Amino acid sequence: MDSQIPLSIPEIAGNEWHYVKECLDSGWISSVGAYVERFERSVAQITKRKYAVATVNGTAALHTSLIVAGVKPGEEVLTTSLTFIAPANAIRYCGAFPIFVDCTSTAQMDFELLRTFLREHCQRTPDGVTNRDTKRRIAAILPVNVVGAVGDIQVAESLAHEFELPLIVDATESLGSTHAGRPASSYGRMAALSFNGNKILSTGGGGMIVTDDAHLAERAKHLTTQAKDDAFEYIHHQIGYNYRLPNVLAAIGCAQLEKLEEYVLKKKKIALLYREALSDLRGVEMLSEEPKTESNCWLNVLRLKDPIESLSRPWMVELHRQKIESRPFWQPMHLSPAHRNSSYFGQAPSQAQMLYESCLCLPSSVGLTRMDQDRVIRAILVLHQDTLESRRRTV
Ligand SMILES: *Cc1c(COP(=O)(O)O)cnc(C)c1O
């Protein structure tokens, strides 16, 4: 019997046991301990940032980043429609409203649309930039590095500069990626990372805010640790959050981080093999790479095109039957019932919806063996051949 091939699972192959044992032996397993600081320092170093603040998960990192960037209830944040729901939810946690901008054909936030929106649908007001339609203040720009790639983030940077808006990058999927020679998470006033189980590195659950701004880092640390103002007494001047990362998870993070380079290389090898095996098939392509980006190849995405673009669901069902996990892209946020009252900016039907309907994410774990990857590729080649043959018969 063939075994299950998962989409993206953690790889535990380094000093995890060793560091966790140290934690357990010392009793420092919880919210205080040396590993949290060490993990923060190492992440700051790897992302070429001055500061890093650990959080309990990536969603908390996003929420905190938005608060310290000054996002207030009733304001608006520009983000992408094709994303995992976390950044959209984080915007709502602030009482703010997302504006979902459509994506490019490579699944990244469309910064040309962002430019059009800011230039043609907003106006300068004494307190910043206001959406002409809703009269709400625009408070931040929040792009997402989808599946490890990075769009033309320098365009977003220059727009953020032009309109004096904070740029917060959801870099949760792009740890280890670079753009124009710089780490993906070195862009933006702040960037959020995640160490959830499906990411390139995992602490079971965890997140991080990285920034070069000492004041923002300090505010983030304060807010994520219940905003306690006195070292001894329990005095608080504002509502904080318990968003701390436990020391025992930071210990796992330190071990994982030592493996980042090796894991990125493995992921790149996996991506290359998929590309070589599947890119030349008629009606099929691997989602293309972004110029200027060296992706960590976190997740490989197969796109079905004319004449078979509508078959991604039946293909997933068949792969599932063969114990190969594949998943669609996220439902675009502007179509999500959870965010039905939000605005959308782009064409209809959106690029996001077309990708949602035509793409399959393929098994991409660091530990994916050559044999298992060959099984995935063979299954797709057979599906492809059967599909085209049955098409020919019906024509
Ligand atoms: C994983 C992920 C997050 C954050 O996830 P957590 O599970 O909260 O760590 C945020 N945005 C995107 C795009 C993600 O893929």
Coordinates of C-alpha atoms and ligand atoms in Angstrom, one line a residue:
M1 CA 0.0 0.0 0.0
D2 CA 1.2 3.5 -0.9
S3 CA 1.7 5.8 2.1
Q4 CA 0.2 9.2 2.4
I5 CA 2.1 12.1 0.8
P6 CA 1.3 15.3 2.7
L7 CA 1.3 18.8 1.3
S8 CA 3.8 20.5 3.7
I9 CA 4.9 19.1 7.0
P10 CA 7.7 20.1 9.4
E11 CA 11.2 18.5 9.2
I12 CA 12.8 17.7 12.6
A13 CA 16.4 16.8 11.8
G14 CA 18.6 19.0 13.9
N15 CA 19.2 20.1 17.5
E16 CA 15.5 20.2 18.5
W17 CA 15.7 17.4 21.0
H18 CA 18.9 18.7 22.5
Y19 CA 17.6 22.3 23.0
V20 CA 14.2 21.2 24.2
K21 CA 15.8 18.9 26.8
E22 CA 17.9 21.8 28.0
C23 CA 14.6 23.8 28.4
L24 CA 12.9 20.9 30.3
D25 CA 15.9 20.2 32.5
S26 CA 16.2 23.8 33.5
G27 CA 12.5 24.3 34.1
W28 CA 12.4 27.4 31.9
I29 CA 9.7 26.2 29.5
S30 CA 7.3 29.0 29.6
S31 CA 7.2 32.7 28.8
V32 CA 10.6 33.6 30.3
G33 CA 13.9 32.1 29.3
A34 CA 17.0 32.5 27.2
Y35 CA 15.8 30.8 24.0
V36 CA 13.2 33.4 23.2
E37 CA 15.9 36.1 23.1
R38 CA 18.3 33.9 21.2
F39 CA 15.6 33.0 18.7
E40 CA 14.8 36.7 18.2
R41 CA 18.5 37.6 17.7
S42 CA 19.0 34.8 15.2
V43 CA 15.9 35.7 13.2
A44 CA 16.9 39.4 13.2
Q45 CA 20.3 38.4 11.9
I46 CA 19.0 36.1 9.2
T47 CA 16.5 38.6 7.9
K48 CA 19.1 41.5 8.1
R49 CA 16.9 43.4 10.6
K50 CA 17.9 45.3 13.7
Y51 CA 15.1 44.0 15.9
A52 CA 12.8 40.9 16.1
V53 CA 9.9 40.3 18.5
A54 CA 8.7 36.7 19.0
T55 CA 5.0 36.1 19.1
V56 CA 2.7 33.1 19.7
N57 CA 1.9 32.8 16.0
G58 CA 2.1 34.7 12.7
T59 CA -1.5 36.0 13.0
A60 CA -0.6 37.7 16.3
A61 CA 2.6 39.1 14.6
L62 CA 0.3 40.7 11.9
H63 CA -2.2 42.0 14.4
T64 CA 0.5 43.6 16.6
S65 CA 2.3 45.1 13.6
L66 CA -0.9 46.7 12.4
I67 CA -1.6 48.2 15.9
V68 CA 1.9 49.6 16.3
A69 CA 1.8 51.0 12.8
G70 CA -1.2 53.1 14.0
V71 CA -4.1 51.3 12.4
K72 CA -7.3 52.4 14.1
P73 CA -10.9 51.3 14.2
G74 CA -12.9 52.6 11.2
E75 CA -9.8 53.0 9.0
E76 CA -8.8 51.0 5.9
V77 CA -5.9 48.7 5.0
L78 CA -4.9 47.8 1.5
T79 CA -4.1 44.1 1.1
T80 CA -4.3 41.4 -1.5
S81 CA -7.4 39.3 -2.3
L82 CA -5.5 36.0 -2.9
T83 CA -4.2 35.2 0.5
F84 CA -4.6 32.9 3.5
I85 CA -7.2 34.6 5.6
A86 CA -4.9 35.6 8.5
P87 CA -3.9 39.1 7.3
A88 CA -7.5 40.0 6.5
N89 CA -8.6 38.8 9.9
A90 CA -5.8 40.7 11.6
I91 CA -7.1 43.9 9.9
R92 CA -10.6 43.3 11.3
Y93 CA -9.2 42.6 14.8
C94 CA -8.1 46.2 14.7
G95 CA -11.6 47.3 13.9
A96 CA -10.3 48.4 10.5
F97 CA -11.6 47.4 7.0
P98 CA -9.6 45.6 4.4
I99 CA -9.6 46.7 0.8
F100 CA -8.8 43.6 -1.3
V101 CA -6.7 44.4 -4.3
D102 CA -6.5 41.8 -7.1
C103 CA -3.4 39.8 -7.8
T104 CA -1.1 39.3 -10.8
S105 CA -1.0 36.1 -12.9
T106 CA 1.8 35.0 -10.6
A107 CA -0.5 35.3 -7.5
Q108 CA 1.2 38.3 -5.9
M109 CA -0.6 41.5 -4.9
D110 CA -0.9 43.7 -8.1
F111 CA 1.0 46.8 -7.2
E112 CA 0.0 48.5 -10.5
L113 CA -3.6 48.3 -9.3
L114 CA -2.5 49.5 -5.9
R115 CA -0.9 52.5 -7.6
T116 CA -4.1 53.2 -9.5
F117 CA -6.2 52.9 -6.4
L118 CA -4.1 55.3 -4.4
R119 CA -3.7 57.9 -7.2
E120 CA -7.3 57.8 -8.6
H121 CA -9.5 56.7 -5.8
C122 CA -7.9 58.4 -2.8
Q123 CA -7.3 62.0 -1.8
R124 CA -4.8 63.8 0.4
T125 CA -6.4 65.1 3.6
P126 CA -4.8 66.8 6.6
D127 CA -4.6 63.5 8.4
G128 CA -3.1 61.6 5.5
V129 CA -4.8 59.7 2.6
T130 CA -8.5 59.1 2.4
N131 CA -10.6 56.8 0.3
R132 CA -12.9 59.1 -1.8
D133 CA -15.8 56.6 -1.8
T134 CA -15.9 55.7 1.9
K135 CA -14.2 58.8 3.4
R136 CA -12.2 56.5 5.6
R137 CA -8.5 57.1 6.2
I138 CA -6.1 54.6 4.6
A139 CA -3.9 53.4 7.4
A140 CA -1.4 50.9 5.9
I141 CA -0.4 48.7 2.9
L142 CA -0.2 45.0 3.7
P143 CA 1.1 42.8 0.8
V144 CA 1.6 39.1 1.2
N145 CA 4.6 37.1 -0.2
V146 CA 2.4 34.3 -1.6
V147 CA 4.0 30.8 -1.6
G148 CA 7.4 32.2 -0.9
A149 CA 7.7 34.4 -4.0
V150 CA 7.9 38.2 -3.8
G151 CA 6.2 40.6 -6.3
D152 CA 7.7 43.9 -7.3
I153 CA 7.9 45.0 -3.6
Q154 CA 10.0 48.0 -4.5
V155 CA 7.0 49.5 -6.3
A156 CA 5.0 49.0 -3.1
E157 CA 7.8 50.6 -1.1
S158 CA 7.9 53.7 -3.4
L159 CA 4.1 54.0 -3.2
A160 CA 4.2 53.7 0.6
H161 CA 6.8 56.5 0.6
E162 CA 4.8 58.7 -1.8
F163 CA 1.6 58.4 0.2
E164 CA 3.4 58.3 3.6
L165 CA 1.8 55.0 4.5
P166 CA 3.3 52.2 6.6
L167 CA 4.2 49.1 4.6
I168 CA 3.8 45.9 6.6
V169 CA 4.9 42.8 4.7
D170 CA 3.2 39.4 5.4
A171 CA 6.4 37.4 4.9
T172 CA 5.1 34.3 6.7
E173 CA 5.6 32.1 3.6
S174 CA 8.8 33.7 2.5
L175 CA 11.5 33.1 5.1
G176 CA 14.7 32.3 3.2
S177 CA 13.5 34.0 0.0
T178 CA 15.3 37.1 -1.3
H179 CA 14.3 39.9 -3.6
A180 CA 16.8 42.1 -5.4
G181 CA 19.5 40.4 -3.2
R182 CA 17.8 41.3 0.1
P183 CA 15.8 38.9 2.4
A184 CA 12.1 39.1 1.6
S185 CA 11.4 40.0 5.2
S186 CA 13.8 42.9 5.2
Y187 CA 11.2 45.0 3.2
G188 CA 8.6 47.2 4.8
R189 CA 8.5 49.1 8.1
M190 CA 7.7 45.7 9.6
A191 CA 7.5 42.2 8.3
A192 CA 5.6 39.3 10.0
L193 CA 6.9 35.7 10.0
S194 CA 5.2 32.4 11.0
F195 CA 6.5 29.2 12.4
N196 CA 3.3 27.3 11.9
G197 CA 3.5 23.5 11.1
N198 CA 3.1 24.0 7.4
K199 CA 5.8 26.7 6.9
I200 CA 9.5 26.1 5.9
L201 CA 10.5 26.2 9.5
S202 CA 8.2 25.3 12.4
T203 CA 8.1 25.7 16.2
G204 CA 4.7 23.9 16.3
G205 CA 3.2 27.4 16.4
G206 CA 5.0 30.7 16.5
G207 CA 5.6 34.0 14.8
M208 CA 7.9 37.0 14.7
I209 CA 7.8 40.7 13.9
V210 CA 11.0 42.0 12.3
T211 CA 11.8 45.7 11.9
D212 CA 14.6 48.3 11.9
D213 CA 12.7 50.7 14.1
A214 CA 13.6 50.6 17.8
H215 CA 10.5 52.3 18.9
L216 CA 8.2 50.0 16.9
A217 CA 10.0 46.9 18.3
E218 CA 9.7 48.2 21.8
R219 CA 6.0 48.9 21.4
A220 CA 5.5 45.5 19.9
K221 CA 7.3 43.8 22.8
H222 CA 5.2 45.8 25.3
L223 CA 1.9 45.0 23.7
T224 CA 2.5 41.3 23.2
T225 CA 3.5 40.9 26.9
Q226 CA 0.3 42.3 28.4
A227 CA 1.5 45.9 28.3
K228 CA 2.9 45.7 31.8
D229 CA 4.5 49.0 32.9
D230 CA 6.3 48.1 36.1
A231 CA 9.0 45.5 36.4
F232 CA 7.6 44.4 39.8
E233 CA 4.1 45.6 40.3
Y234 CA 1.2 44.8 38.0
I235 CA 0.5 48.3 36.6
H236 CA -0.9 48.7 33.1
H237 CA -1.7 51.9 31.2
Q238 CA -3.4 50.2 28.2
I239 CA -4.9 46.9 27.0
G240 CA -2.2 44.5 26.0
Y241 CA -2.2 41.0 24.7
N242 CA -0.7 37.7 25.8
Y243 CA 1.0 37.0 22.5
R244 CA 4.2 35.6 24.0
L245 CA 6.1 32.7 22.4
P246 CA 6.9 30.0 25.1
N247 CA 10.6 29.4 25.7
V248 CA 10.3 25.7 24.8
L249 CA 9.0 26.6 21.4
A250 CA 11.7 29.2 20.9
A251 CA 14.2 26.4 21.6
I252 CA 12.7 24.4 18.7
G253 CA 12.9 27.6 16.6
C254 CA 16.7 28.0 17.3
A255 CA 17.3 24.4 16.1
Q256 CA 15.1 24.9 13.1
L257 CA 16.8 28.1 12.1
E258 CA 20.2 26.4 11.9
K259 CA 18.7 24.4 9.1
L260 CA 17.2 27.1 7.0
E261 CA 19.8 27.3 4.3
E262 CA 19.7 23.5 3.9
Y263 CA 15.9 23.4 3.8
V264 CA 15.8 26.2 1.1
L265 CA 18.2 24.1 -1.0
K266 CA 16.0 21.0 -0.7
K267 CA 12.9 23.0 -1.5
K268 CA 14.6 24.5 -4.6
K269 CA 15.5 21.0 -5.8
I270 CA 11.9 19.8 -5.4
A271 CA 10.7 22.9 -7.3
L272 CA 13.2 22.3 -10.1
L273 CA 12.1 18.6 -10.5
Y274 CA 8.4 19.6 -10.8
R275 CA 9.3 22.2 -13.3
E276 CA 11.4 19.9 -15.4
A277 CA 8.7 17.2 -15.4
L278 CA 5.6 19.2 -15.8
S279 CA 6.2 22.6 -17.4
D280 CA 6.2 21.4 -21.0
L281 CA 2.8 19.6 -20.9
R282 CA 0.1 21.1 -23.0
G283 CA -2.4 23.0 -20.8
V284 CA -0.3 22.8 -17.7
E285 CA 2.3 25.0 -16.2
M286 CA 4.0 25.6 -12.8
L287 CA 3.1 29.0 -11.5
S288 CA 5.9 31.2 -12.9
E289 CA 8.7 32.7 -10.9
E290 CA 8.9 36.4 -10.1
P291 CA 11.7 38.4 -11.6
K292 CA 14.3 39.6 -9.1
T293 CA 13.2 37.0 -6.6
E294 CA 15.0 33.9 -5.3
S295 CA 12.1 32.1 -3.8
N296 CA 12.4 29.6 -0.9
C297 CA 10.0 27.5 -3.1
W298 CA 7.9 27.0 -0.1
L299 CA 4.9 25.6 -2.0
N300 CA 4.7 24.4 -5.6
V301 CA 1.6 25.4 -7.5
L302 CA 0.4 23.7 -10.7
R303 CA -1.8 25.8 -13.0
L304 CA -4.2 24.2 -15.4
K305 CA -4.8 26.2 -18.6
D306 CA -6.9 26.0 -21.7
P307 CA -8.4 23.5 -22.6
I308 CA -8.3 21.9 -19.1
E309 CA -8.4 24.8 -16.7
S310 CA -11.7 23.7 -15.2
L311 CA -10.3 20.3 -14.0
S312 CA -8.4 21.2 -10.9
R313 CA -11.1 19.8 -8.6
P314 CA -11.4 16.5 -10.3
W315 CA -7.7 16.2 -10.4
M316 CA -7.4 16.8 -6.7
V317 CA -10.0 14.2 -6.0
E318 CA -8.1 11.6 -8.0
L319 CA -4.8 12.6 -6.3
H320 CA -6.5 12.3 -2.9
R321 CA -7.7 8.8 -3.9
Q322 CA -4.0 8.0 -4.5
K323 CA -3.1 9.4 -1.1
I324 CA -1.4 12.4 -2.5
E325 CA -2.4 15.6 -0.7
S326 CA -3.1 18.6 -3.0
R327 CA -5.0 21.7 -2.2
P328 CA -6.5 24.6 -4.1
F329 CA -5.4 28.2 -3.5
W330 CA -7.4 30.0 -0.8
Q331 CA -10.8 31.3 -1.7
P332 CA -10.2 35.0 -2.7
M333 CA -10.9 37.2 0.2
H334 CA -13.4 39.4 -1.7
L335 CA -15.5 36.3 -2.2
S336 CA -15.1 35.0 1.3
P337 CA -18.4 35.0 3.3
A338 CA -16.2 35.9 6.4
H339 CA -15.3 39.2 4.7
R340 CA -18.4 39.9 2.6
N341 CA -18.7 43.5 3.7
S342 CA -15.2 44.5 2.5
S343 CA -14.3 46.3 -0.7
Y344 CA -12.5 44.9 -3.7
F345 CA -10.4 46.7 -6.3
G346 CA -9.7 45.0 -9.7
Q347 CA -11.3 43.4 -12.7
A348 CA -14.3 41.0 -12.7
P349 CA -13.8 38.1 -12.8
S350 CA -10.6 38.6 -10.8
Q351 CA -7.2 37.1 -11.5
A352 CA -7.5 35.8 -7.9
Q353 CA -10.6 33.9 -8.8
M354 CA -9.1 32.4 -12.0
L355 CA -6.1 31.2 -10.0
Y356 CA -8.4 29.8 -7.3
E357 CA -10.3 27.8 -9.9
S358 CA -7.4 26.6 -11.9
C359 CA -4.5 25.9 -9.5
L360 CA -3.4 22.9 -7.4
C361 CA -0.8 23.1 -4.7
L362 CA 1.5 20.1 -4.8
P363 CA 3.3 18.2 -2.0
S364 CA 6.4 20.3 -1.2
S365 CA 7.7 19.2 2.3
V366 CA 11.4 19.5 2.9
G367 CA 11.4 15.8 3.7
L368 CA 9.6 14.8 0.4
T369 CA 11.7 11.9 -0.9
R370 CA 12.6 11.5 -4.6
M371 CA 10.5 8.4 -4.7
D372 CA 7.4 10.1 -3.4
Q373 CA 7.9 13.1 -5.7
D374 CA 8.2 10.7 -8.6
R375 CA 4.9 9.2 -7.5
V376 CA 3.2 12.6 -7.5
I377 CA 4.7 13.4 -11.0
R378 CA 3.6 10.1 -12.4
A379 CA 0.1 10.5 -11.1
I380 CA -0.1 13.9 -12.8
L381 CA 1.3 12.7 -16.1
V382 CA -1.4 9.9 -16.1
L383 CA -4.1 12.4 -15.3
H384 CA -2.9 14.7 -18.0
Q385 CA -2.8 11.9 -20.6
D386 CA -6.2 10.5 -19.7
T387 CA -7.8 14.0 -19.7
L388 CA -6.5 14.9 -23.1
E389 CA -7.4 11.5 -24.5
S390 CA -11.0 11.6 -23.2
R391 CA -11.2 15.1 -24.6
R392 CA -10.2 13.9 -28.0
R393 CA -12.8 11.2 -27.9
T394 CA -15.6 13.6 -27.1
V395 CA -14.7 16.1 -29.8
Ligands
LIG1 C1 0.7 30.9 7.7 C2 0.3 32.3 7.3 C3 0.0 33.3 8.3 C4 0.1 33.2 9.8 O1 -0.2 32.0 10.3 P1 -0.1 31.5 11.8 O2 -0.7 30.1 11.6 O3 -0.9 32.4 12.6 O4 1.3 31.4 12.2 C5 -0.3 34.5 7.8 N1 -0.4 34.8 6.5 C6 -0.2 33.8 5.5 C7 -0.3 34.2 4.1 C8 0.1 32.5 5.9 O5 0.4 31.6 5.0

